[in-house]
Amino acid sequence: MHRSIRTAALVTSLLVLLFHVPSHAGSWEPLAQGLELGTFPIDAHDASSPAISFLRIDPDRFCFKLIAQGTSLTRIATLEQWCEEKHLVAAINASMYREDRQQSTGYMKTRGLVNNGYINPRFGAFFVFDPKVRSLPKVAILDRKNDDWRRLVTKYDTVIQNFRLISATGKNLWPPSNKKHSIAAIGMTTDGRVLFIHCQTPMSVYAFNQALLHLPVNLKTAMYVEGGPEAAMHLNLQDNRRSWMGQYEHPLLGTIHERLWPIPNVIGIEPVRSCQQAVETNATGE
C-alpha cells in the first residue's frame, strides 16, 4: 500500500518536471570563436511568450567599433546595411537619438569625433572601449553612482552614455510601468564578456530588467540603448545572417510588426585580427 503511494508520488513528480520546464531553459550556440548566441524564454506578466536573445562576445576575440554621425551630412542606414558597408560581424543600436536623426541623446565620442559633448544628467551608464592605456579593461560599462567615471571616461577613446538598467549591486532601477515596447540593451558578464541583448516582444523596462536578473547569463550590469521599432540587433556571419527587429504597441492597431529601421549610430564588432585604427565616421566626404 505504502509502496504504491510512493510510486504514484514519484510518477507525479516526474510528470511535473517534464511539463513544467523552468522558464529560463535555454542554451548557448557557438557561432564563431569568441561569439555565441543564446535565446532564453522568460516569464513576464505583461507580455505573451517572450524571449530574450543574446550575442555573447569575448573582447579578446572581437574589437568594438562605434559608427557615429559626424557634424555635417546625416547618413543613416539599417543595421544590416551598416554591417555590410562596414564589414561588421554583428551590430546593435548605439543609443537613442535626437529629432535631427544624427545626435545621440547622451554623451558620445569616438577617436577624435564628438557626436555629443554633453553629459546627460539623467543617464547613469557609460559604455567605454578603445582604452588609451593597456592596464585598463578593453571594454567596460561605467556606473556613475559607483565608478570614478569622470576620470575613467578620459582614459578611453570611445564613450557612449545611456540609461542604466541595473545597478552595480544588482538592483532593478526602473519602476513598474504600463508602457511596453521592444528593447535593445548592452550588458557585461561577471567574467568580462559583452552581451548584445534584444527582446522583440513588447514589455515594460521593469519586466525586462527583472527577467535579466533571473536568467543564467552571469549578468553584472546592463544599460539601455533603444526601445520600440528602432530597437534592433543584427548578425552578419557569412553562413549565418539574422536580424532581430523591434515592435511597438499602437493603442488602436495593437502590436505593429517589425522591420529594420534606419538608424544613425551603431555599435559593431569585428575580429581583432582585422580591426583598423582609422576613425569610422559618417562625416562629409565619406
PDB file of N, CA and C in Angstrom, residues 96-162:
ATOM      1  N   MET A  96      19.826  56.020 -28.108  1.00  0.00           N
ATOM      2  CA  MET A  96      18.711  56.804 -28.621  1.00  0.00           C
ATOM      3  C   MET A  96      19.283  58.054 -29.293  1.00  0.00           C
ATOM      4  N   TYR A  97      18.477  58.719 -30.128  1.00  0.00           N
ATOM      5  CA  TYR A  97      18.992  59.878 -30.842  1.00  0.00           C
ATOM      6  C   TYR A  97      17.940  60.975 -30.909  1.00  0.00           C
ATOM      7  N   ARG A  98      18.411  62.186 -31.182  1.00  0.00           N
ATOM      8  CA  ARG A  98      17.534  63.353 -31.198  1.00  0.00           C
ATOM      9  C   ARG A  98      16.744  63.430 -32.505  1.00  0.00           C
ATOM     10  N   GLU A  99      15.859  64.420 -32.575  1.00  0.00           N
ATOM     11  CA  GLU A  99      14.976  64.555 -33.734  1.00  0.00           C
ATOM     12  C   GLU A  99      15.738  64.835 -35.017  1.00  0.00           C
ATOM     13  N   ASP A 100      16.964  65.335 -34.900  1.00  0.00           N
ATOM     14  CA  ASP A 100      17.748  65.582 -36.111  1.00  0.00           C
ATOM     15  C   ASP A 100      18.255  64.289 -36.750  1.00  0.00           C
ATOM     16  N   ARG A 101      17.972  63.142 -36.082  1.00  0.00           N
ATOM     17  CA  ARG A 101      18.375  61.823 -36.565  1.00  0.00           C
ATOM     18  C   ARG A 101      19.883  61.745 -36.778  1.00  0.00           C
ATOM     19  N   GLN A 102      20.593  62.389 -35.891  1.00  0.00           N
ATOM     20  CA  GLN A 102      22.042  62.429 -36.006  1.00  0.00           C
ATOM     21  C   GLN A 102      22.711  62.348 -34.643  1.00  0.00           C
ATOM     22  N   GLN A 103      22.294  63.200 -33.726  1.00  0.00           N
ATOM     23  CA  GLN A 103      22.981  63.319 -32.444  1.00  0.00           C
ATOM     24  C   GLN A 103      22.397  62.393 -31.389  1.00  0.00           C
ATOM     25  N   SER A 104      23.273  61.729 -30.665  1.00  0.00           N
ATOM     26  CA  SER A 104      22.858  60.883 -29.552  1.00  0.00           C
ATOM     27  C   SER A 104      22.236  61.732 -28.447  1.00  0.00           C
ATOM     28  N   THR A 105      21.357  61.128 -27.661  1.00  0.00           N
ATOM     29  CA  THR A 105      20.749  61.848 -26.542  1.00  0.00           C
ATOM     30  C   THR A 105      21.687  61.936 -25.341  1.00  0.00           C
ATOM     31  N   GLY A 106      22.754  61.182 -25.340  1.00  0.00           N
ATOM     32  CA  GLY A 106      23.758  61.244 -24.287  1.00  0.00           C
ATOM     33  C   GLY A 106      25.132  61.504 -24.866  1.00  0.00           C
ATOM     34  N   TYR A 107      26.101  61.626 -24.006  1.00  0.00           N
ATOM     35  CA  TYR A 107      27.478  61.877 -24.422  1.00  0.00           C
ATOM     36  C   TYR A 107      27.949  60.756 -25.353  1.00  0.00           C
ATOM     37  N   MET A 108      28.616  61.154 -26.435  1.00  0.00           N
ATOM     38  CA  MET A 108      29.121  60.162 -27.389  1.00  0.00           C
ATOM     39  C   MET A 108      30.354  60.705 -28.097  1.00  0.00           C
ATOM     40  N   LYS A 109      31.428  59.948 -28.030  1.00  0.00           N
ATOM     41  CA  LYS A 109      32.646  60.312 -28.758  1.00  0.00           C
ATOM     42  C   LYS A 109      33.351  59.040 -29.203  1.00  0.00           C
ATOM     43  N   THR A 110      34.138  59.170 -30.257  1.00  0.00           N
ATOM     44  CA  THR A 110      34.970  58.049 -30.690  1.00  0.00           C
ATOM     45  C   THR A 110      36.169  58.559 -31.467  1.00  0.00           C
ATOM     46  N   ARG A 111      37.351  58.272 -30.992  1.00  0.00           N
ATOM     47  CA  ARG A 111      38.606  58.524 -31.707  1.00  0.00           C
ATOM     48  C   ARG A 111      38.679  59.912 -32.358  1.00  0.00           C
ATOM     49  N   GLY A 112      38.427  60.941 -31.576  1.00  0.00           N
ATOM     50  CA  GLY A 112      38.538  62.303 -32.081  1.00  0.00           C
ATOM     51  C   GLY A 112      37.240  62.903 -32.573  1.00  0.00           C
ATOM     52  N   LEU A 113      36.233  62.084 -32.855  1.00  0.00           N
ATOM     53  CA  LEU A 113      34.931  62.595 -33.280  1.00  0.00           C
ATOM     54  C   LEU A 113      34.023  62.704 -32.061  1.00  0.00           C
ATOM     55  N   VAL A 114      33.415  63.871 -31.872  1.00  0.00           N
ATOM     56  CA  VAL A 114      32.457  64.061 -30.788  1.00  0.00           C
ATOM     57  C   VAL A 114      31.078  64.230 -31.402  1.00  0.00           C
ATOM     58  N   ASN A 115      30.230  63.237 -31.218  1.00  0.00           N
ATOM     59  CA  ASN A 115      28.857  63.316 -31.706  1.00  0.00           C
ATOM     60  C   ASN A 115      28.011  64.182 -30.783  1.00  0.00           C
ATOM     61  N   ASN A 116      28.197  64.029 -29.477  1.00  0.00           N
ATOM     62  CA  ASN A 116      27.512  64.843 -28.473  1.00  0.00           C
ATOM     63  C   ASN A 116      28.448  65.011 -27.281  1.00  0.00           C
ATOM     64  N   GLY A 117      28.859  66.240 -27.015  1.00  0.00           N
ATOM     65  CA  GLY A 117      29.788  66.509 -25.928  1.00  0.00           C
ATOM     66  C   GLY A 117      29.125  66.803 -24.603  1.00  0.00           C
ATOM     67  N   TYR A 118      27.812  66.638 -24.537  1.00  0.00           N
ATOM     68  CA  TYR A 118      27.052  66.972 -23.327  1.00  0.00           C
ATOM     69  C   TYR A 118      26.825  65.730 -22.477  1.00  0.00           C
ATOM     70  N   ILE A 119      27.236  65.788 -21.208  1.00  0.00           N
ATOM     71  CA  ILE A 119      26.956  64.705 -20.266  1.00  0.00           C
ATOM     72  C   ILE A 119      25.514  64.835 -19.807  1.00  0.00           C
ATOM     73  N   ASN A 120      24.672  63.886 -20.190  1.00  0.00           N
ATOM     74  CA  ASN A 120      23.258  63.939 -19.822  1.00  0.00           C
ATOM     75  C   ASN A 120      23.113  63.568 -18.342  1.00  0.00           C
ATOM     76  N   PRO A 121      22.575  64.474 -17.508  1.00  0.00           N
ATOM     77  CA  PRO A 121      22.483  64.178 -16.071  1.00  0.00           C
ATOM     78  C   PRO A 121      21.510  63.055 -15.734  1.00  0.00           C
ATOM     79  N   ARG A 122      20.643  62.680 -16.679  1.00  0.00           N
ATOM     80  CA  ARG A 122      19.666  61.618 -16.430  1.00  0.00           C
ATOM     81  C   ARG A 122      20.235  60.232 -16.711  1.00  0.00           C
ATOM     82  N   PHE A 123      21.327  60.165 -17.455  1.00  0.00           N
ATOM     83  CA  PHE A 123      21.868  58.878 -17.878  1.00  0.00           C
ATOM     84  C   PHE A 123      23.010  58.463 -16.950  1.00  0.00           C
ATOM     85  N   GLY A 124      22.938  57.250 -16.436  1.00  0.00           N
ATOM     86  CA  GLY A 124      23.899  56.818 -15.430  1.00  0.00           C
ATOM     87  C   GLY A 124      24.895  55.770 -15.858  1.00  0.00           C
ATOM     88  N   ALA A 125      24.963  55.457 -17.163  1.00  0.00           N
ATOM     89  CA  ALA A 125      25.890  54.417 -17.628  1.00  0.00           C
ATOM     90  C   ALA A 125      26.722  54.931 -18.797  1.00  0.00           C
ATOM     91  N   PHE A 126      27.971  54.497 -18.846  1.00  0.00           N
ATOM     92  CA  PHE A 126      28.857  54.794 -19.965  1.00  0.00           C
ATOM     93  C   PHE A 126      29.445  53.476 -20.469  1.00  0.00           C
ATOM     94  N   PHE A 127      29.226  53.188 -21.750  1.00  0.00           N
ATOM     95  CA  PHE A 127      29.870  52.041 -22.387  1.00  0.00           C
ATOM     96  C   PHE A 127      31.160  52.556 -22.995  1.00  0.00           C
ATOM     97  N   VAL A 128      32.292  52.012 -22.563  1.00  0.00           N
ATOM     98  CA  VAL A 128      33.588  52.540 -22.988  1.00  0.00           C
ATOM     99  C   VAL A 128      34.445  51.426 -23.588  1.00  0.00           C
ATOM    100  N   PHE A 129      35.196  51.788 -24.613  1.00  0.00           N
ATOM    101  CA  PHE A 129      36.196  50.880 -25.182  1.00  0.00           C
ATOM    102  C   PHE A 129      37.276  51.708 -25.857  1.00  0.00           C
ATOM    103  N   ASP A 130      38.245  51.076 -26.478  1.00  0.00           N
ATOM    104  CA  ASP A 130      39.437  51.750 -27.004  1.00  0.00           C
ATOM    105  C   ASP A 130      40.210  52.440 -25.880  1.00  0.00           C
ATOM    106  N   PRO A 131      40.717  51.679 -24.891  1.00  0.00           N
ATOM    107  CA  PRO A 131      41.464  52.308 -23.794  1.00  0.00           C
ATOM    108  C   PRO A 131      42.771  52.927 -24.280  1.00  0.00           C
ATOM    109  N   LYS A 132      43.139  54.043 -23.655  1.00  0.00           N
ATOM    110  CA  LYS A 132      44.377  54.727 -24.017  1.00  0.00           C
ATOM    111  C   LYS A 132      45.592  54.116 -23.328  1.00  0.00           C
ATOM    112  N   VAL A 133      45.353  53.361 -22.265  1.00  0.00           N
ATOM    113  CA  VAL A 133      46.445  52.680 -21.556  1.00  0.00           C
ATOM    114  C   VAL A 133      46.109  51.202 -21.443  1.00  0.00           C
ATOM    115  N   ARG A 134      47.111  50.354 -21.573  1.00  0.00           N
ATOM    116  CA  ARG A 134      46.884  48.912 -21.644  1.00  0.00           C
ATOM    117  C   ARG A 134      46.435  48.305 -20.324  1.00  0.00           C
ATOM    118  N   SER A 135      46.651  49.006 -19.231  1.00  0.00           N
ATOM    119  CA  SER A 135      46.281  48.454 -17.928  1.00  0.00           C
ATOM    120  C   SER A 135      44.774  48.465 -17.689  1.00  0.00           C
ATOM    121  N   LEU A 136      44.035  49.202 -18.498  1.00  0.00           N
ATOM    122  CA  LEU A 136      42.582  49.276 -18.343  1.00  0.00           C
ATOM    123  C   LEU A 136      41.898  48.147 -19.102  1.00  0.00           C
ATOM    124  N   PRO A 137      40.688  47.758 -18.682  1.00  0.00           N
ATOM    125  CA  PRO A 137      39.924  46.763 -19.444  1.00  0.00           C
ATOM    126  C   PRO A 137      39.682  47.241 -20.875  1.00  0.00           C
ATOM    127  N   LYS A 138      39.625  46.309 -21.805  1.00  0.00           N
ATOM    128  CA  LYS A 138      39.389  46.668 -23.203  1.00  0.00           C
ATOM    129  C   LYS A 138      38.019  47.287 -23.409  1.00  0.00           C
ATOM    130  N   VAL A 139      37.073  46.871 -22.597  1.00  0.00           N
ATOM    131  CA  VAL A 139      35.701  47.360 -22.699  1.00  0.00           C
ATOM    132  C   VAL A 139      35.082  47.292 -21.311  1.00  0.00           C
ATOM    133  N   ALA A 140      34.186  48.245 -21.007  1.00  0.00           N
ATOM    134  CA  ALA A 140      33.558  48.264 -19.685  1.00  0.00           C
ATOM    135  C   ALA A 140      32.273  49.078 -19.746  1.00  0.00           C
ATOM    136  N   ILE A 141      31.401  48.853 -18.770  1.00  0.00           N
ATOM    137  CA  ILE A 141      30.256  49.725 -18.533  1.00  0.00           C
ATOM    138  C   ILE A 141      30.499  50.409 -17.199  1.00  0.00           C
ATOM    139  N   LEU A 142      30.636  51.734 -17.236  1.00  0.00           N
ATOM    140  CA  LEU A 142      30.878  52.510 -16.025  1.00  0.00           C
ATOM    141  C   LEU A 142      29.551  52.948 -15.420  1.00  0.00           C
ATOM    142  N   ASP A 143      29.479  52.914 -14.120  1.00  0.00           N
ATOM    143  CA  ASP A 143      28.282  53.297 -13.371  1.00  0.00           C
ATOM    144  C   ASP A 143      28.563  54.631 -12.677  1.00  0.00           C
ATOM    145  N   ARG A 144      27.763  55.651 -12.984  1.00  0.00           N
ATOM    146  CA  ARG A 144      28.001  56.980 -12.414  1.00  0.00           C
ATOM    147  C   ARG A 144      27.886  57.001 -10.898  1.00  0.00           C
ATOM    148  N   LYS A 145      27.126  56.081 -10.349  1.00  0.00           N
ATOM    149  CA  LYS A 145      26.924  56.047  -8.904  1.00  0.00           C
ATOM    150  C   LYS A 145      27.982  55.213  -8.180  1.00  0.00           C
ATOM    151  N   ASN A 146      28.786  54.502  -8.936  1.00  0.00           N
ATOM    152  CA  ASN A 146      29.692  53.545  -8.301  1.00  0.00           C
ATOM    153  C   ASN A 146      31.145  53.697  -8.730  1.00  0.00           C
ATOM    154  N   ASP A 147      31.382  54.164  -9.961  1.00  0.00           N
ATOM    155  CA  ASP A 147      32.738  54.240 -10.504  1.00  0.00           C
ATOM    156  C   ASP A 147      33.255  55.680 -10.534  1.00  0.00           C
ATOM    157  N   ASP A 148      34.556  55.814 -10.633  1.00  0.00           N
ATOM    158  CA  ASP A 148      35.195  57.121 -10.798  1.00  0.00           C
ATOM    159  C   ASP A 148      35.100  57.516 -12.271  1.00  0.00           C
ATOM    160  N   TRP A 149      33.871  57.749 -12.711  1.00  0.00           N
ATOM    161  CA  TRP A 149      33.604  57.893 -14.138  1.00  0.00           C
ATOM    162  C   TRP A 149      34.234  59.136 -14.750  1.00  0.00           C
ATOM    163  N   ARG A 150      34.296  60.247 -14.003  1.00  0.00           N
ATOM    164  CA  ARG A 150      34.868  61.476 -14.560  1.00  0.00           C
ATOM    165  C   ARG A 150      36.324  61.262 -14.992  1.00  0.00           C
ATOM    166  N   ARG A 151      37.046  60.507 -14.234  1.00  0.00           N
ATOM    167  CA  ARG A 151      38.435  60.207 -14.588  1.00  0.00           C
ATOM    168  C   ARG A 151      38.504  59.142 -15.674  1.00  0.00           C
ATOM    169  N   LEU A 152      37.680  58.103 -15.545  1.00  0.00           N
ATOM    170  CA  LEU A 152      37.793  56.965 -16.449  1.00  0.00           C
ATOM    171  C   LEU A 152      37.357  57.284 -17.872  1.00  0.00           C
ATOM    172  N   VAL A 153      36.351  58.150 -18.057  1.00  0.00           N
ATOM    173  CA  VAL A 153      35.909  58.432 -19.436  1.00  0.00           C
ATOM    174  C   VAL A 153      36.995  59.147 -20.232  1.00  0.00           C
ATOM    175  N   THR A 154      37.932  59.799 -19.548  1.00  0.00           N
ATOM    176  CA  THR A 154      39.037  60.447 -20.257  1.00  0.00           C
ATOM    177  C   THR A 154      40.119  59.450 -20.658  1.00  0.00           C
ATOM    178  N   LYS A 155      40.027  58.234 -20.141  1.00  0.00           N
ATOM    179  CA  LYS A 155      41.031  57.209 -20.413  1.00  0.00           C
ATOM    180  C   LYS A 155      40.650  56.308 -21.585  1.00  0.00           C
ATOM    181  N   TYR A 156      39.486  56.558 -22.183  1.00  0.00           N
ATOM    182  CA  TYR A 156      39.016  55.748 -23.310  1.00  0.00           C
ATOM    183  C   TYR A 156      38.734  56.651 -24.506  1.00  0.00           C
ATOM    184  N   ASP A 157      39.062  56.155 -25.690  1.00  0.00           N
ATOM    185  CA  ASP A 157      38.807  56.925 -26.908  1.00  0.00           C
ATOM    186  C   ASP A 157      37.347  56.872 -27.342  1.00  0.00           C
ATOM    187  N   THR A 158      36.623  55.838 -26.921  1.00  0.00           N
ATOM    188  CA  THR A 158      35.210  55.723 -27.297  1.00  0.00           C
ATOM    189  C   THR A 158      34.360  55.633 -26.039  1.00  0.00           C
ATOM    190  N   VAL A 159      33.367  56.534 -25.957  1.00  0.00           N
ATOM    191  CA  VAL A 159      32.475  56.607 -24.797  1.00  0.00           C
ATOM    192  C   VAL A 159      31.057  56.840 -25.292  1.00  0.00           C
ATOM    193  N   ILE A 160      30.117  56.048 -24.795  1.00  0.00           N
ATOM    194  CA  ILE A 160      28.705  56.161 -25.182  1.00  0.00           C
ATOM    195  C   ILE A 160      27.866  56.148 -23.910  1.00  0.00           C
ATOM    196  N   GLN A 161      27.076  57.195 -23.705  1.00  0.00           N
ATOM    197  CA  GLN A 161      26.287  57.333 -22.480  1.00  0.00           C
ATOM    198  C   GLN A 161      24.830  56.955 -22.719  1.00  0.00           C
ATOM    199  N   ASN A 162      24.267  56.183 -21.795  1.00  0.00           N
ATOM    200  CA  ASN A 162      22.864  55.775 -21.876  1.00  0.00           C
ATOM    201  C   ASN A 162      22.292  55.580 -20.472  1.00  0.00           C
TER     202      ASN A 162
END
